[in-house]
């Protein structure tokens, strides 16, 4: 369409199909309108409403603020800054209503460079959609919304809409409040969840908030979805800044679905700076059947004072829903208050989790908040790696992973879990992984390469109180843990089943290929603790190559301070359990270097076996190795414990046994111990003669430094193709046929060979003669000869244009001229037949010429007069069979007609021999006997003097009243009769 500017008093009118117009609104009356709403109401679809600087208030009519057509409303945009330009117009209240109400018919509207400043309890822009309606293609940019905190004012308000949003973009807009408390928001979109609503399947798709600023507006953006079967798709928050004073900036970005089987698919939260009192980021579902997929949270700086950032999916037993392809990467989360968690990611009530990545984040808690909590029931592909988590307060923890589900869920599997390369500094627990589902399975899990510094509780803990539960292919490997205070543990591994009862059999816990290897632990009370209650193993649990260094003294310990504590409790109803403790170094344990309790009753035998081989036990305060007896009824079976090949040095007691039976030891290097054996049980010793070569922890090759962390890429978040700018123009190509045409003939053009990387929106042809048309193909006729240039302009869907040209040559058409009737044409308009007829073909030699018969006019008459003027020949002499329009007499001399030689000699002798010489004598008017019907009548009717070009003589034409006039007529009649006779022969 061709843009134009209209300047028409009060109500410029446009008609359907007309070109778009630009309408000027000026508060000083210099434009088309002074009233903003009148201009909007009178504009036509596709028009641009230019609003000049000034303040516009009140409506002045009913529903003038309802925008039900696509418009571009432009004030003073400043694309280089957030908000409107310095000369932006200010749009106030419309009769106690929002400034603009956008309906579905406003799809395609753009608002830019405008300031909205409502002063009552209404928003600047309101969205109003009925069920099954869709508002699409709306952009609000480079604008400003003010006064949002007054009386629950909302900047962009979509309260209780039943319809769909598609391609709704808010970009470089500033939302400003003044700090007053209230139920308010910069953007508030709420799907109507009224029970009377019949809407289902409502979606918010392709929604973006880009580079906006929110200041003291309560909640920056809140989108709530409440209809069944619908949800949100491809929502983007990028580059926004949210900040404000305490209690005036409460929430950042809130996305909430609370209907059945709704979903959030495609969400990107990137590069935002959010500082609020409560949730900086909250994505939650609150009913059955929810799916949250393809979520990317990256590059953000989130700070909260009272609550956490949340990503939560709730399920129901019948339709639990899923959380899939979620990545939280490279963010900074900070909490300055006593909140529960800084970042909380949950998938409760049976929700299945897959491809969850929480990687390379910095999570700081300056209060008593836990840095990161992750909870789910079933999961596959969880990677929590490379994060830096800090919570120095005694009530804060670093990372807590909980696997739990309601009682009806059994046999849930959590597999392919990596908790690697995190740096955790905490006053509480460092890294805890707790799973407690009935018959649950943790499979293929790695806790590796983490550095944990704690001050109060546990460094790394993997705990499985699960009846019939299983740890399979689980490794705690190459971590560095420092917990220097009392009542703490460096590493803790436990699995617990249930003993048999009179009603139910035993439900043991199973360890399968579980290992604790090459860790570096400094601890005060427990360096490593392993517990198996009603447990069994399919193969040996390995505790290998670790370095356990004790740092506390016995005076401030809450209980036994051991390098390693092993507790196996069971009955003979539990299958075999094997534990291999090898190649570890334990130094400076205040109590025991290693305490082993594999207990059963006095009358039963335990199937648990412990192999204690190749370790270095040094400088233990009470004993290097202790076989424990928890009470008088339960003791360890000494015969199930193997102690060999260890270096046991500088301990108070080398071996202390309170076990049943005799502890047999052999091949151990014993040096510097005060006592070799002690306790209530017997100890047999067969020491080695020298120090054993041990494969113990090596700081150069072991520990976390050699662990490489590489977080997988599981999602790119929202599909942002609706935001992409297509800067590639189309390729314009066309053919024209023919290249040369005559005036009035068609030339055809075809642009089907044109291409574009996205799609072609239109074709415009300019033919070089002032005419244009559109379409992929066209035809055109030129009215005048000449060389013309045809131009094709191709526009793609992004508005890019490319043109190309080709030339065409237009020639003059071959035209025929219809002569006037022979009765009125003067002889001078045609070439007399006598001017070109050779004498040999039309006249006999002079010697043969004789006077005509008496039936003809006398010779003197023919020699002294010419044919009379303005006299038509008799009707019998005018042939009617041949039209005179085919050939003018000027183009065909009578010499070309062979029938001219058929005239009788007497007819040719009467021509006028005295007026011309023999060389130029031509046929008289009796040449009408030829096939050319125009020759004889035209000559006979000639009245003007005729000049013979060859002889240079002139024949005078007699007047109608002269004496020879009648004679001439008679002669011509006779000659015509003779000519007709010749034709008939």
PDB file of N, CA and C in Angstrom, residues 819 825-833 835 888-890 934-935 938-939 942 946:
ATOM      1  N   UNK A 819     -10.488   5.066 -47.145  1.00  0.00           N
ATOM      2  CA  UNK A 819     -10.745   6.310 -47.894  1.00  0.00           C
ATOM      3  C   UNK A 819     -12.219   6.686 -47.837  1.00  0.00           C
ATOM      4  N   UNK A 825     -14.796  11.993 -53.133  1.00  0.00           N
ATOM      5  CA  UNK A 825     -13.354  12.167 -53.069  1.00  0.00           C
ATOM      6  C   UNK A 825     -12.870  12.934 -54.282  1.00  0.00           C
ATOM      7  N   UNK A 826     -12.217  14.024 -54.100  1.00  0.00           N
ATOM      8  CA  UNK A 826     -11.710  14.763 -55.268  1.00  0.00           C
ATOM      9  C   UNK A 826     -10.591  13.981 -55.914  1.00  0.00           C
ATOM     10  N   UNK A 827     -10.373  14.178 -57.188  1.00  0.00           N
ATOM     11  CA  UNK A 827      -9.345  13.395 -57.885  1.00  0.00           C
ATOM     12  C   UNK A 827      -7.954  13.669 -57.385  1.00  0.00           C
ATOM     13  N   UNK A 828      -7.756  14.793 -56.768  1.00  0.00           N
ATOM     14  CA  UNK A 828      -6.389  15.103 -56.327  1.00  0.00           C
ATOM     15  C   UNK A 828      -5.965  14.224 -55.162  1.00  0.00           C
ATOM     16  N   UNK A 829      -6.888  13.495 -54.578  1.00  0.00           N
ATOM     17  CA  UNK A 829      -6.498  12.657 -53.445  1.00  0.00           C
ATOM     18  C   UNK A 829      -5.918  11.338 -53.885  1.00  0.00           C
ATOM     19  N   UNK A 830      -6.023  11.018 -55.141  1.00  0.00           N
ATOM     20  CA  UNK A 830      -5.480   9.746 -55.622  1.00  0.00           C
ATOM     21  C   UNK A 830      -4.591  10.003 -56.816  1.00  0.00           C
ATOM     22  N   UNK A 831      -3.786   9.091 -57.088  1.00  0.00           N
ATOM     23  CA  UNK A 831      -2.913   9.196 -58.253  1.00  0.00           C
ATOM     24  C   UNK A 831      -3.674   8.760 -59.487  1.00  0.00           C
ATOM     25  N   UNK A 832      -3.827   9.629 -60.462  1.00  0.00           N
ATOM     26  CA  UNK A 832      -4.589   9.235 -61.670  1.00  0.00           C
ATOM     27  C   UNK A 832      -3.947   8.020 -62.307  1.00  0.00           C
ATOM     28  N   UNK A 833      -4.742   7.113 -62.808  1.00  0.00           N
ATOM     29  CA  UNK A 833      -4.158   5.925 -63.439  1.00  0.00           C
ATOM     30  C   UNK A 833      -3.321   6.259 -64.652  1.00  0.00           C
ATOM     31  N   UNK A 835      -0.933   8.317 -64.868  1.00  0.00           N
ATOM     32  CA  UNK A 835       0.412   8.802 -64.547  1.00  0.00           C
ATOM     33  C   UNK A 835       1.435   7.713 -64.631  1.00  0.00           C
ATOM     34  N   UNK A 888      -6.167   1.466 -50.811  1.00  0.00           N
ATOM     35  CA  UNK A 888      -6.395   2.799 -51.389  1.00  0.00           C
ATOM     36  C   UNK A 888      -5.852   2.832 -52.812  1.00  0.00           C
ATOM     37  N   UNK A 889      -6.442   3.718 -53.611  1.00  0.00           N
ATOM     38  CA  UNK A 889      -6.003   3.822 -55.010  1.00  0.00           C
ATOM     39  C   UNK A 889      -4.611   4.370 -55.127  1.00  0.00           C
ATOM     40  N   UNK A 890      -4.103   4.993 -54.071  1.00  0.00           N
ATOM     41  CA  UNK A 890      -2.747   5.542 -54.121  1.00  0.00           C
ATOM     42  C   UNK A 890      -1.702   4.455 -54.071  1.00  0.00           C
ATOM     43  N   UNK A 934     -11.803   0.712 -57.629  1.00  0.00           N
ATOM     44  CA  UNK A 934     -11.664   2.125 -57.277  1.00  0.00           C
ATOM     45  C   UNK A 934     -11.056   2.953 -58.377  1.00  0.00           C
ATOM     46  N   UNK A 935     -10.512   2.318 -59.398  1.00  0.00           N
ATOM     47  CA  UNK A 935      -9.758   3.103 -60.379  1.00  0.00           C
ATOM     48  C   UNK A 935     -10.668   3.927 -61.271  1.00  0.00           C
ATOM     49  N   UNK A 938     -13.010   6.679 -59.528  1.00  0.00           N
ATOM     50  CA  UNK A 938     -12.270   7.794 -58.983  1.00  0.00           C
ATOM     51  C   UNK A 938     -11.814   8.730 -60.090  1.00  0.00           C
ATOM     52  N   UNK A 939     -11.363   8.162 -61.212  1.00  0.00           N
ATOM     53  CA  UNK A 939     -10.907   8.990 -62.307  1.00  0.00           C
ATOM     54  C   UNK A 939     -12.066   9.730 -62.954  1.00  0.00           C
ATOM     55  N   UNK A 942     -13.185  12.927 -61.137  1.00  0.00           N
ATOM     56  CA  UNK A 942     -12.231  13.996 -60.888  1.00  0.00           C
ATOM     57  C   UNK A 942     -12.726  15.291 -61.474  1.00  0.00           C
ATOM     58  N   UNK A 946      -5.896  18.181 -63.563  1.00  0.00           N
ATOM     59  CA  UNK A 946      -4.973  17.083 -63.362  1.00  0.00           C
ATOM     60  C   UNK A 946      -3.722  17.330 -64.183  1.00  0.00           C
TER      61      UNK A 946
END
